[in-house]
Tab-separated table of C-alpha atoms in Angstrom:
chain	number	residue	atom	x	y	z
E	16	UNK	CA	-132.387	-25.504	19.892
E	17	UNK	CA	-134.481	-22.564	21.275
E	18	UNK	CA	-134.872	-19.598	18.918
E	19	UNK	CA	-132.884	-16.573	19.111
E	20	UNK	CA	-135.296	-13.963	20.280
E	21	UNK	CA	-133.044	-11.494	18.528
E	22	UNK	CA	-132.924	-13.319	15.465
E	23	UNK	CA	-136.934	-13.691	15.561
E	24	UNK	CA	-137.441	-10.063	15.359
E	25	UNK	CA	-135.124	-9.060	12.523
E	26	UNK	CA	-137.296	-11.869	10.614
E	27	UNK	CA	-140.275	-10.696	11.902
E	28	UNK	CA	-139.454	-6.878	11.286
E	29	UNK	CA	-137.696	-7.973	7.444
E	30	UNK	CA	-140.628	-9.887	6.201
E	31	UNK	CA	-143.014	-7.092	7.223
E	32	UNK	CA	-140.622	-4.906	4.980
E	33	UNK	CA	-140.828	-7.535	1.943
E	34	UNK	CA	-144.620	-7.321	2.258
E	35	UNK	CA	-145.259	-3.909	2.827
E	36	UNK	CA	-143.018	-2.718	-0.069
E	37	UNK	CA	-143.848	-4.964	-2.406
E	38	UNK	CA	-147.160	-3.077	-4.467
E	39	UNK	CA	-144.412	-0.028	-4.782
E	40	UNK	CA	-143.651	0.131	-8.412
E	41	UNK	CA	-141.575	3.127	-8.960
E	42	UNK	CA	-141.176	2.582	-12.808
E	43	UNK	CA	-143.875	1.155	-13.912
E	44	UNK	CA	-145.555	4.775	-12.314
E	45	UNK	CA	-143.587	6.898	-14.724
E	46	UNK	CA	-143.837	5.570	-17.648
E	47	UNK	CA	-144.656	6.992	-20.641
E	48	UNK	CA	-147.026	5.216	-23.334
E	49	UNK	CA	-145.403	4.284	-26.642
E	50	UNK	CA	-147.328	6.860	-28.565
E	51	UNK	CA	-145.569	9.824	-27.058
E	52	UNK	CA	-142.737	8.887	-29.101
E	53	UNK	CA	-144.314	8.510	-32.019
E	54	UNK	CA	-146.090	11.948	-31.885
E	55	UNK	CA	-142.841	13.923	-30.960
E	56	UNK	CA	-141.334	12.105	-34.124
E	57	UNK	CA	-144.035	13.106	-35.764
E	58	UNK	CA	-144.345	16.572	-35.150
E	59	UNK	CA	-140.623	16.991	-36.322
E	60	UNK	CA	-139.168	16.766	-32.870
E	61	UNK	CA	-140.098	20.482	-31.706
E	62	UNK	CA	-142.856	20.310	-29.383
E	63	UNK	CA	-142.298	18.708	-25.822
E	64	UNK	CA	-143.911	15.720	-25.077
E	65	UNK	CA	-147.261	16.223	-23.650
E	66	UNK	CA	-146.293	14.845	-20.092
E	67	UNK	CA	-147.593	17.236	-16.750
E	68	UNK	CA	-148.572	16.807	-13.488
E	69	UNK	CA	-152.532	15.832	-15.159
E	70	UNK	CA	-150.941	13.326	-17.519
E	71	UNK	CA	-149.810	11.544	-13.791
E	72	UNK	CA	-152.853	12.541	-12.129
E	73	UNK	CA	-154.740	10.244	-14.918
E	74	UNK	CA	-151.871	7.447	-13.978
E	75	UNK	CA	-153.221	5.810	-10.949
E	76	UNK	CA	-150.344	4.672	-8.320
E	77	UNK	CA	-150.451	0.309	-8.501
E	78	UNK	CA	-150.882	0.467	-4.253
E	79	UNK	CA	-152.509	2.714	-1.805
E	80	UNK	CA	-150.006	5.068	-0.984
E	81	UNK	CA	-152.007	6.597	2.477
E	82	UNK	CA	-152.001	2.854	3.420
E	83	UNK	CA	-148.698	1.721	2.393
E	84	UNK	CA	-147.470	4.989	4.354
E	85	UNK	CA	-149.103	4.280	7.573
E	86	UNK	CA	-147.708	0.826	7.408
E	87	UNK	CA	-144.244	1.857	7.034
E	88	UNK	CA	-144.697	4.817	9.820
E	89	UNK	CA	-146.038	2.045	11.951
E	90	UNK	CA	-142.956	-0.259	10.820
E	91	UNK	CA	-140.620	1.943	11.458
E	92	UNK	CA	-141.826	2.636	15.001
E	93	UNK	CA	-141.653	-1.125	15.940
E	94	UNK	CA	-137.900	-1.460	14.105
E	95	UNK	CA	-137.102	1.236	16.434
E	96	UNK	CA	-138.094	-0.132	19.508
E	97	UNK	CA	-137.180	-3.746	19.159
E	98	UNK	CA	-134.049	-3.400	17.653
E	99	UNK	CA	-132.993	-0.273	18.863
E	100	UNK	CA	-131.026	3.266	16.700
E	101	UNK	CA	-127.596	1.110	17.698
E	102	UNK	CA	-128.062	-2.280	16.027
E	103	UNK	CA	-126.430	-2.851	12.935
E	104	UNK	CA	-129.143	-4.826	11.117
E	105	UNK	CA	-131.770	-2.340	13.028
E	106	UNK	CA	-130.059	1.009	10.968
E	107	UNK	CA	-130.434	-0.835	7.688
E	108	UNK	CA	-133.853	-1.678	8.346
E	109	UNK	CA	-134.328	2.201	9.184
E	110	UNK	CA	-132.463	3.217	5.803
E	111	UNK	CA	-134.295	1.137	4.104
E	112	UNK	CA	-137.913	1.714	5.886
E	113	UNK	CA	-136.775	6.313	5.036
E	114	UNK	CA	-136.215	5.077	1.520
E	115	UNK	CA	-139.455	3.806	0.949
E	116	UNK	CA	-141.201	6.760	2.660
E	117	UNK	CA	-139.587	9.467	0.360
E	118	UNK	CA	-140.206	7.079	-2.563
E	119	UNK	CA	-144.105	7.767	-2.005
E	120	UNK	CA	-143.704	11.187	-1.356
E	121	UNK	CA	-141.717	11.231	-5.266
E	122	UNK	CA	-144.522	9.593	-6.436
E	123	UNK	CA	-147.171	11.132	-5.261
E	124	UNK	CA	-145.491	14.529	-7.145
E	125	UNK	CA	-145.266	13.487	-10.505
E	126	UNK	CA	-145.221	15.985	-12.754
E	127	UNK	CA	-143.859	18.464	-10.118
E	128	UNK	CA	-141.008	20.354	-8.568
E	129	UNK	CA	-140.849	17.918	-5.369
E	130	UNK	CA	-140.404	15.234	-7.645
E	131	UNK	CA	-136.715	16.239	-8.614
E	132	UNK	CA	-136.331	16.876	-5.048
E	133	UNK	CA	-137.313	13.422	-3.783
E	134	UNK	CA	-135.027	12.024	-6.348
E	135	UNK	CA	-131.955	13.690	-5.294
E	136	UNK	CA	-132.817	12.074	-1.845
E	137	UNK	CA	-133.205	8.960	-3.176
E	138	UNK	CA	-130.578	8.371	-5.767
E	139	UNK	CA	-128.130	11.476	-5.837
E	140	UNK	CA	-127.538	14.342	-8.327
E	141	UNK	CA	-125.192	14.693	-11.477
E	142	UNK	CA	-123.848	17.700	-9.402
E	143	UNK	CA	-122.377	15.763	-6.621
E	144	UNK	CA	-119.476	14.809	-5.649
E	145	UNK	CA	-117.780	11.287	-5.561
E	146	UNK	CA	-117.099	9.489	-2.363
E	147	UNK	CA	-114.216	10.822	-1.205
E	148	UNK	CA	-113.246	12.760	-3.685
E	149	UNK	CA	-113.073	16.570	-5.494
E	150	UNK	CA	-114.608	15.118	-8.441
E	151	UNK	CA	-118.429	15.623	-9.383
E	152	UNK	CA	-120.442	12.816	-11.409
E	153	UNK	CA	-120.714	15.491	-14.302
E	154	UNK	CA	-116.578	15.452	-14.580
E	155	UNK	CA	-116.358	11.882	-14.874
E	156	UNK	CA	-119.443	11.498	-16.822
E	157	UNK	CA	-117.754	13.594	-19.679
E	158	UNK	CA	-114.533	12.800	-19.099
E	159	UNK	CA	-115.726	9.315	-19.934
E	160	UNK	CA	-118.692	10.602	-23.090
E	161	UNK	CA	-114.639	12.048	-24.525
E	162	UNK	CA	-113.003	8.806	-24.611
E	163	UNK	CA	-115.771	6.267	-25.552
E	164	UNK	CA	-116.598	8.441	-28.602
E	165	UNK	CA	-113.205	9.246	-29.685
E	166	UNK	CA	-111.868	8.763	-33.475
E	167	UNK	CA	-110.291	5.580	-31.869
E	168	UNK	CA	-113.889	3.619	-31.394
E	169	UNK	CA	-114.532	3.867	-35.100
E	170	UNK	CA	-111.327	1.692	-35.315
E	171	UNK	CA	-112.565	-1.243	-32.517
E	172	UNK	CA	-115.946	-1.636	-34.466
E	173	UNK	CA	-116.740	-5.130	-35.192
E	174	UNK	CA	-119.235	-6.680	-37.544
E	175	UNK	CA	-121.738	-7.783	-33.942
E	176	UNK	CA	-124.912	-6.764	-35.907
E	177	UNK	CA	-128.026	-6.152	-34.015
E	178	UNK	CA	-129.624	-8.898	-36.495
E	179	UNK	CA	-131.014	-11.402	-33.216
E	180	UNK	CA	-134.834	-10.446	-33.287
E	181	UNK	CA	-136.176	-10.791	-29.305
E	182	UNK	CA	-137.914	-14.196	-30.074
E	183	UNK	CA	-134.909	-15.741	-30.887
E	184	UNK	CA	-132.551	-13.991	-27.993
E	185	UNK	CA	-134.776	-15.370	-24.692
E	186	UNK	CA	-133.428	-19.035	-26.199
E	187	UNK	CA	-130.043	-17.931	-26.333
E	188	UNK	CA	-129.598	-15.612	-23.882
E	189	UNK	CA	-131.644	-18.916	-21.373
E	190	UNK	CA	-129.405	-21.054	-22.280
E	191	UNK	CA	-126.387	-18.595	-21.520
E	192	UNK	CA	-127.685	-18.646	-18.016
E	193	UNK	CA	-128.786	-22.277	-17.559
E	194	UNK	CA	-124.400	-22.563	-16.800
E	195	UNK	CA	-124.630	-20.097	-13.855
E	196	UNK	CA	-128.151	-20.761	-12.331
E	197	UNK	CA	-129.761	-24.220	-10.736
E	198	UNK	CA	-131.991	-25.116	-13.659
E	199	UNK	CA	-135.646	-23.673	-12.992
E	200	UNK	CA	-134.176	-20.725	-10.560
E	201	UNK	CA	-134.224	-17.866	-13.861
E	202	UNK	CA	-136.420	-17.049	-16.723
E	203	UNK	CA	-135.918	-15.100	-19.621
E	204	UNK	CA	-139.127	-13.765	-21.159
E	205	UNK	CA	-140.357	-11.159	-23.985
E	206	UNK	CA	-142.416	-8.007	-22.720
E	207	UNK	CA	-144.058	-5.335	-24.287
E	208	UNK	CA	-143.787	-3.235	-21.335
E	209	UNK	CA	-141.197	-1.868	-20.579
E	210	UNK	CA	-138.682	1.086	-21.808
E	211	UNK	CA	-135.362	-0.224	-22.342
E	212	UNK	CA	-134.191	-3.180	-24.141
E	213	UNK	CA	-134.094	-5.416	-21.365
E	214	UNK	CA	-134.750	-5.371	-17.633
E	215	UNK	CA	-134.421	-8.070	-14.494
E	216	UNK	CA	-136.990	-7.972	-11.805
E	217	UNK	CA	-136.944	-10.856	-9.175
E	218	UNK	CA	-136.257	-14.193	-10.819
E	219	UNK	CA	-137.376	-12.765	-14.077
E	220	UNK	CA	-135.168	-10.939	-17.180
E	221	UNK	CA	-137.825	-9.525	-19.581
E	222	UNK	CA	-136.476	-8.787	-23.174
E	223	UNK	CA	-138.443	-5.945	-24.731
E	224	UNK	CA	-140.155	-8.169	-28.227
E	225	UNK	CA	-139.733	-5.001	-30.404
E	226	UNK	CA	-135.532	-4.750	-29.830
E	227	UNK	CA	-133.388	-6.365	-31.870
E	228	UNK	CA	-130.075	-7.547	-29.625
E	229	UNK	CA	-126.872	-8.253	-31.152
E	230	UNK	CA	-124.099	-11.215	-29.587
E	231	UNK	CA	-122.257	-8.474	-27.475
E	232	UNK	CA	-125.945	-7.337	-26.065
E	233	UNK	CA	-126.720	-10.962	-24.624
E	234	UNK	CA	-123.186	-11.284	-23.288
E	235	UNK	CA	-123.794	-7.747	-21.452
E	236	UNK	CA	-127.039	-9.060	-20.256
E	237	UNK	CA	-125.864	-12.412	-18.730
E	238	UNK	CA	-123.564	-10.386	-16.524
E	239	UNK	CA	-124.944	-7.223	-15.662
E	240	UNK	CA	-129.321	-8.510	-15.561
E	241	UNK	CA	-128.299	-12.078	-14.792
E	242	UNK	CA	-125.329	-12.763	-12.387
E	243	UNK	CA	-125.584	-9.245	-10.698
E	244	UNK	CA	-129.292	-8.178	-10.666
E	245	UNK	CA	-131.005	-11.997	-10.681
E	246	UNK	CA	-127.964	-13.594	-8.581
E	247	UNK	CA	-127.777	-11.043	-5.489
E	248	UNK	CA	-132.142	-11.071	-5.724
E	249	UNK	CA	-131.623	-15.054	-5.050
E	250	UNK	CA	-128.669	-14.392	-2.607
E	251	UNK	CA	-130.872	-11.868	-0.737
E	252	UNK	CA	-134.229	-14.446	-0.859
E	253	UNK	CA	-132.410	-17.068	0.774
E	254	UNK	CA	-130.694	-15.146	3.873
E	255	UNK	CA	-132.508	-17.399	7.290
E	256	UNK	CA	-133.295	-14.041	8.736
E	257	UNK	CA	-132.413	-11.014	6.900
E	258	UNK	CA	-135.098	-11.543	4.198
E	259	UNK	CA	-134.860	-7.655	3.356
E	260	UNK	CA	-131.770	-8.333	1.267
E	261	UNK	CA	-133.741	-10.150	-1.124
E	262	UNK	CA	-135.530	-6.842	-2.532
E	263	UNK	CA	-134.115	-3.604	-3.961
E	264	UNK	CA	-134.844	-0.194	-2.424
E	265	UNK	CA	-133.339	2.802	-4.323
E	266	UNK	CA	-130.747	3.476	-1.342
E	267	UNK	CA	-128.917	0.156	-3.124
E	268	UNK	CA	-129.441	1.212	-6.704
E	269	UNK	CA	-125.969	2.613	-7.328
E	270	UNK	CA	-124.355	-0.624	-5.690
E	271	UNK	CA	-126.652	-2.636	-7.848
E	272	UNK	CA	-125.981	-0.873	-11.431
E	273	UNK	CA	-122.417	-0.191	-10.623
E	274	UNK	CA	-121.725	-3.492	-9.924
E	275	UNK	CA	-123.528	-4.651	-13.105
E	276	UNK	CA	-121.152	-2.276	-15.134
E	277	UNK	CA	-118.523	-3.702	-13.209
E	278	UNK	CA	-119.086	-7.355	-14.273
E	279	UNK	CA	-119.370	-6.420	-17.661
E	280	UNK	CA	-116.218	-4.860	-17.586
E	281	UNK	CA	-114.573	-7.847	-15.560
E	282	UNK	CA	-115.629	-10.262	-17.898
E	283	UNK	CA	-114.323	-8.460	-21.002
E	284	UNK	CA	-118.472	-7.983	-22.039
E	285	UNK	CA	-118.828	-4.163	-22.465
E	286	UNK	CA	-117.756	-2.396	-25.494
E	287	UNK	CA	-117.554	1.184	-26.595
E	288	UNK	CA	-120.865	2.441	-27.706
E	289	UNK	CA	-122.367	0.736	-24.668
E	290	UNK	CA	-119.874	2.272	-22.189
E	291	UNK	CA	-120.989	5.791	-23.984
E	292	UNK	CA	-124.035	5.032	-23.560
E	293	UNK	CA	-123.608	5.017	-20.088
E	294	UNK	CA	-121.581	8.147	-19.712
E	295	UNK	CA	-124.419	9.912	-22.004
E	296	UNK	CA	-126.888	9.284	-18.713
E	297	UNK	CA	-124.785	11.448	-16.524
E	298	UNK	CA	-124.986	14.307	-18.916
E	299	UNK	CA	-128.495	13.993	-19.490
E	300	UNK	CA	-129.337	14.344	-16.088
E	301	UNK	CA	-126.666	17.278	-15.541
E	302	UNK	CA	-128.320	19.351	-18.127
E	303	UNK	CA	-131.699	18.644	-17.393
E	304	UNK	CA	-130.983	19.328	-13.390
E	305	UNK	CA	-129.812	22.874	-14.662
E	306	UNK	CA	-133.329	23.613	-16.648
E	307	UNK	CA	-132.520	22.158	-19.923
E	308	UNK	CA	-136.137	21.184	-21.208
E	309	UNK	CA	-136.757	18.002	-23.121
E	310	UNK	CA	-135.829	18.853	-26.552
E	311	UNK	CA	-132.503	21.090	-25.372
E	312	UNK	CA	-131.433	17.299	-23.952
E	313	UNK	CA	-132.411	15.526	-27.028
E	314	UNK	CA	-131.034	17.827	-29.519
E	315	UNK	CA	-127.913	17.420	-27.736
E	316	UNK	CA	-127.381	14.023	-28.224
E	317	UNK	CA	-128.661	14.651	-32.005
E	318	UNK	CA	-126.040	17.182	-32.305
E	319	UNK	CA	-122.971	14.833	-31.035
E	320	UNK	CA	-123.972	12.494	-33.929
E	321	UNK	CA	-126.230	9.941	-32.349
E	322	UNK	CA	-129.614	8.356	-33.530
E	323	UNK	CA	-132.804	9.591	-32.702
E	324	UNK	CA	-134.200	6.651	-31.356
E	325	UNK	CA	-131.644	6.484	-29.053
E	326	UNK	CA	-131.128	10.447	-28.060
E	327	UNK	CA	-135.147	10.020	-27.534
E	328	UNK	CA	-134.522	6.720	-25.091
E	329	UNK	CA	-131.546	8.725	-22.947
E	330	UNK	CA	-133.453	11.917	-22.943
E	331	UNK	CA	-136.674	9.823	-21.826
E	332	UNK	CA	-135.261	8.430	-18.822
E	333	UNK	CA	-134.235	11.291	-17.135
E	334	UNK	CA	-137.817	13.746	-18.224
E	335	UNK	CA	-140.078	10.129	-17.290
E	336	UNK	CA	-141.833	11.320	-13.891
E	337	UNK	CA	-140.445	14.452	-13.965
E	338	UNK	CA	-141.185	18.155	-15.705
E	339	UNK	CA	-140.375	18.439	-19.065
E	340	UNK	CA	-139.846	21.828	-18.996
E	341	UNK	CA	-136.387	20.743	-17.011
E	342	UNK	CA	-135.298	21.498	-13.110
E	343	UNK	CA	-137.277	18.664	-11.933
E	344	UNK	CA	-136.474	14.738	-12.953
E	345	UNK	CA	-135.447	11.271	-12.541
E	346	UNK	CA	-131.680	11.143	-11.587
E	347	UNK	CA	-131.873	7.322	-11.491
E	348	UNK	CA	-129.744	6.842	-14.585
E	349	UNK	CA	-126.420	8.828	-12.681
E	350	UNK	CA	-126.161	5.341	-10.439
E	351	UNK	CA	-124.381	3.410	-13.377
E	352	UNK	CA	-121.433	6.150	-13.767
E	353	UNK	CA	-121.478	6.444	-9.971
E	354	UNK	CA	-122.017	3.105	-8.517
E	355	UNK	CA	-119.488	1.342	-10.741
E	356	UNK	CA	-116.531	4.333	-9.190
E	357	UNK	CA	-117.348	3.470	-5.984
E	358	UNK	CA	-117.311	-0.383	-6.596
E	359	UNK	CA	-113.898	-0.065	-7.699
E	360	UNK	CA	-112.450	2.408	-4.801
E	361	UNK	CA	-114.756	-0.027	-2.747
E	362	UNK	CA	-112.525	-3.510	-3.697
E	363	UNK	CA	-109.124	-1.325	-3.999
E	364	UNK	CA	-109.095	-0.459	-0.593
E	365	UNK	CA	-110.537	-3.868	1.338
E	366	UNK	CA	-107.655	-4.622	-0.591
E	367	UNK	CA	-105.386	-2.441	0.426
E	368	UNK	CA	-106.848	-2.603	3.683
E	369	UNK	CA	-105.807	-6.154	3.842
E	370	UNK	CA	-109.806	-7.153	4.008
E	371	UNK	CA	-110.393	-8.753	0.853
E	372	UNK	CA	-112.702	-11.621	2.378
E	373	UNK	CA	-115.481	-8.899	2.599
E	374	UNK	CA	-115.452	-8.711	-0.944
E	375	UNK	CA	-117.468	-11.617	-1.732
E	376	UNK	CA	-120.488	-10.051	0.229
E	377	UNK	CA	-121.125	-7.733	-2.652
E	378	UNK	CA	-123.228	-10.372	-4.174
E	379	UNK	CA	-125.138	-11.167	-1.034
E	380	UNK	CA	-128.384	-9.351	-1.661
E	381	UNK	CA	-129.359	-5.699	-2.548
E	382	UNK	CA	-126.741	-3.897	-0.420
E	383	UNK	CA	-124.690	-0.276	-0.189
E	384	UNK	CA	-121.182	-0.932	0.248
E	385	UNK	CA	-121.584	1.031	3.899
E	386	UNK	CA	-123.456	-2.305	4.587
E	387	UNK	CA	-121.251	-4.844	4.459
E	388	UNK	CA	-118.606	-4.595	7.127
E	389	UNK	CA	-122.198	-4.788	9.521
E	390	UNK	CA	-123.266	-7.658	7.190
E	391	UNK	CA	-120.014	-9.290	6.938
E	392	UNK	CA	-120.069	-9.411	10.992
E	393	UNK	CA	-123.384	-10.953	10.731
E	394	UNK	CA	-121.827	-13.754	8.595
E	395	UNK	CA	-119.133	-14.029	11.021
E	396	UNK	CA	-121.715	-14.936	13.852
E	397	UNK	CA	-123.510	-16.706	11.548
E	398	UNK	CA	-126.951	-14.358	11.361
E	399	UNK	CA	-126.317	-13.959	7.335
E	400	UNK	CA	-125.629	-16.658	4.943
E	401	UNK	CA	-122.863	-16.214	2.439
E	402	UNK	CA	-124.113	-15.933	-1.457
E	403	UNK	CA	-124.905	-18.771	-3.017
E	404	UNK	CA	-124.326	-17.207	-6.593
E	405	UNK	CA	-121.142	-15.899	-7.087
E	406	UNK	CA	-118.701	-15.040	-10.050
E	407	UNK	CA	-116.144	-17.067	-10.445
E	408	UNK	CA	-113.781	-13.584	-9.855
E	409	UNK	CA	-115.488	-13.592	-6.184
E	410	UNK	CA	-115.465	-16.755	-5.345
E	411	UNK	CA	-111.279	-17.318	-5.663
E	412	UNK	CA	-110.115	-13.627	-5.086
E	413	UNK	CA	-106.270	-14.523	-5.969
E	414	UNK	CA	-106.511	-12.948	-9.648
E	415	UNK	CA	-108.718	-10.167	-8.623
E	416	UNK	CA	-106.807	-8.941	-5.763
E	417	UNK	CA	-103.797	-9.237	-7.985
E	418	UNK	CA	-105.688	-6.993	-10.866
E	419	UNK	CA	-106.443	-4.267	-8.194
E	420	UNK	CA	-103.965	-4.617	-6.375
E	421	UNK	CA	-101.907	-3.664	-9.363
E	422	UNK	CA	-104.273	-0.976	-10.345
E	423	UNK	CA	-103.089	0.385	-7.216
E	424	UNK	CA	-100.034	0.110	-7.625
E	425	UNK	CA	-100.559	1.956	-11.031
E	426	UNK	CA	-101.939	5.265	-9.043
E	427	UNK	CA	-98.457	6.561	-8.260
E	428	UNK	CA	-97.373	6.806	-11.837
E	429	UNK	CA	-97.662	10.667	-13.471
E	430	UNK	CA	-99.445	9.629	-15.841
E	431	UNK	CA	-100.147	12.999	-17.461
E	432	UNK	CA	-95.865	12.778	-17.919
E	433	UNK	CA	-96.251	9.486	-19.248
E	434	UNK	CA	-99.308	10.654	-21.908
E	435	UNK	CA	-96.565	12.784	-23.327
E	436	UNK	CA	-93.856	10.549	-23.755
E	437	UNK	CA	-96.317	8.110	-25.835
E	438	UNK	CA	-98.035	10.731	-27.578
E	439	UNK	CA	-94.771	11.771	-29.351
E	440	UNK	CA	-94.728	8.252	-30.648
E	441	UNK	CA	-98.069	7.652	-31.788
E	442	UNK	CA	-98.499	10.744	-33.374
E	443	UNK	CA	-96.348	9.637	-36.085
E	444	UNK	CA	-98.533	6.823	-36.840
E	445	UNK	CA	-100.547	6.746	-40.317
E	446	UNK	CA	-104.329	6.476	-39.886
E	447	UNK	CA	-105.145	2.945	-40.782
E	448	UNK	CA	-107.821	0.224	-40.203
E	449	UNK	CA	-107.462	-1.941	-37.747
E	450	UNK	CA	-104.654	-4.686	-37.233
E	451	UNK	CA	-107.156	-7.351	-37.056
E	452	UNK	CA	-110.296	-7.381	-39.188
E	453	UNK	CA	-113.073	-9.731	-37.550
E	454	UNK	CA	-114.945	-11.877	-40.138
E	455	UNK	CA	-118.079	-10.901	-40.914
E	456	UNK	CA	-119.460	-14.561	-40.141
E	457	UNK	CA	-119.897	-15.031	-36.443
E	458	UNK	CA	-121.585	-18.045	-35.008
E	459	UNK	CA	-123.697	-17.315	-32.161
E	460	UNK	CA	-123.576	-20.293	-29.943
């Protein structure tokens, strides 16, 4: 058959997107060396890091940005004028082509004012509001901070020590995966450079060889690095045309870490201190946004009773490309809080809608839910594949339309009434240990 011209250019157009973005390494420009945690430690935790706008200058960008620029200027152009401002596939293209121009203008203001500003474009602020709603990130974030570190968590704590040294969790945490993925498709690797415990990039989920993980941390990270991040990075790589879909800009961030979150809840993998971990990101950012400096953040976390090493990790993410001094930083980490709300609102109403076939192109590549009615047409005609890797949940939709569909159902209750009714009953209950004690010998398999 004789090619679709149309189809030609989005290929042409999306692979000159793949290529062009690819040297852009947004975190692996921030980050801070190792020892700057060991000197604030050692200097009793009252001097801010030594991190400026020099400390970047010193930091040399992995890509030349004036080149890189041009190219996506020149890109963008082209997109315009063979696909046209009206084409579905042609806007996301734009999007995506704006994202990666204000992602080199963050960069190349490390250490500076326009830094915070650029990342506000790019991924949102604490201060905003939720999609279609009254509610700001900051209200749910500590609405959420409240309940995962009530009295009540103390109670749910189970003996899942972090005992697994990183040597020994790439085996398990492989084999984990081998079930989902064709064999050869993921790989599970130690690395020495990167900031948190884990983190996916393509094919690839590096485990950090200092961390120790316990059972519940390689169940989280099957889900949320491997079917979510690794899965919709495969999904996206094999689309016939729409190659884009196949690499993460920050515009999908949100989708991509709420969805994670999502899974883990979903599959029963999350627990407490995780989830408040979580939550603890939205504050961060909130309080540095409003000119908390670096310690003010990390004493904060000190002061609500949790460890230094990790009050230094959550107040680290936010001040990492940033100003220490507060005002200006990386509001990345508000996408997890954010991105799993709208993932939720996002399946209730396709289901509510009566639409719940769009759901499965969630996992189709590195998307924002405003994509996928365009995308789902695109299947429809045949333009976009459908994922290959799915969870099971996605792939027959009759138990989670049910779940949602009652969770729905659920909104109309008062619940505030119903709070009180319980809370005269429970109130009489003595404080005692849990029903069910786990045993302290678990057999990781």
């Amino acid at each position: 058959m004789p090619e679709n011209p149309y189809l030609t250019r989005v290929r042409t157009l999306s692979d000159r997107l793949v290529a062009i973005q690819k040297p852009i390494q947004i975190l692996d420009a921030i980050k801070w060396p190792n020892h700057i945690q060991e000197t604030f430690f050692a200097t009793g935790e009252k001097e801010l890091p030594k991190i400026d706008r020099e400390f970047y200058k010193q930091q040399a960008l992995s890509f030349d940005d004036q080149k890189v620029y041009g190219e996506l200027l020149e890109l963008r152009r082209d997109i315009k004028r063979q696909l046209g401002n009206k084409d579905g596939l042609g806007r996301i293209l734009l999007d995506t082509v704006d994202q990666y121009l204000v992602v080199i203008d963050m960069l190349r203001h490390r250490g500076e004012p326009l830094f915070g500003e650029s990342s506000i474009r790019l991924y949102g602020s604490a201060h905003e509001k939720l999609r279609g709603d009254r509610k700001t990130l900051r209200e749910v974030g500590e609405r959420l901070c409240a309940i995962f570190s009530s009295p009540a968590v103390e109670h749910l704590k189970r003996p899942y020590a972090n005992d697994i040294p990183a040597c020994q969790a790439v085996d398990l945490l492989a084999r984990k995966l081998h079930t989902y993925f064709n064999e050869g498709d993921i790989k599970v690797m130690l690395s020495n450079g990167i900031v948190s415990d884990a983190a996916a990039g393509g094919d690839t989920i590096k485990l950090n060889e200092s961390a120790m993980f316990s059972e519940l941390d390689l169940q989280v990270l099957e889900v949320h690095e491997g079917w979510v991040h690794v899965g919709t990075t495969y999904n996206g790589r094999a689309q016939p045309y729409a190659t884009w879909l196949g690499v993460g800009s920050p515009r999908i961030t949100a989708n991509q870490e709420g969805l994670a979150v999502l899974m883990e809840t979903l599959t029963f993998s999350s627990f407490p201190i995780r989830a408040r971990r979580i939550s603890d990101r939205v504050t961060a950012v909130a309080m540095a946004e409003e000119g908390a400096n670096f310690i003010e953040v990390y004493n904060h976390f000190r002061e609500k009773g949790i460890s230094r090493h990790d009050s230094y990790r959550v107040t680290q993410r936010v001040f990492r490309g940033g100003m220490v001094e507060g005002g200006a930083v990386f509001t990345k980490d508000i996408s997890y809080v954010k991105g799993f709300v709208e993932n939720v609102n996002f399946i209730k109403s396709a289901i509510e809608s009566g639409v719940p076939e769009i759901l499965p192109m969630m996992f189709v590549g590195k998307v924002t839910l405003d994509d996928i009615p365009i995308l789902y047409q695109h299947y429809l005609e045949g333009t976009i594949a459908a994922p290959q890797y799915l969870p099971p949940m996605f792939r027959d939709l009759n138990g989670l339309f049910v779940w949602f569909g009652l969770s729905s159902g659920m909104s109309l209750v008062d619940m505030g009434s119903v709070k009180r009714h319980y809370r005269k009953l429970f109130d009489k209950l003595p404080k005692t240990a849990p029903l069910f004690e786990a045993s302290a010998d678990i057999e990781i398999n």
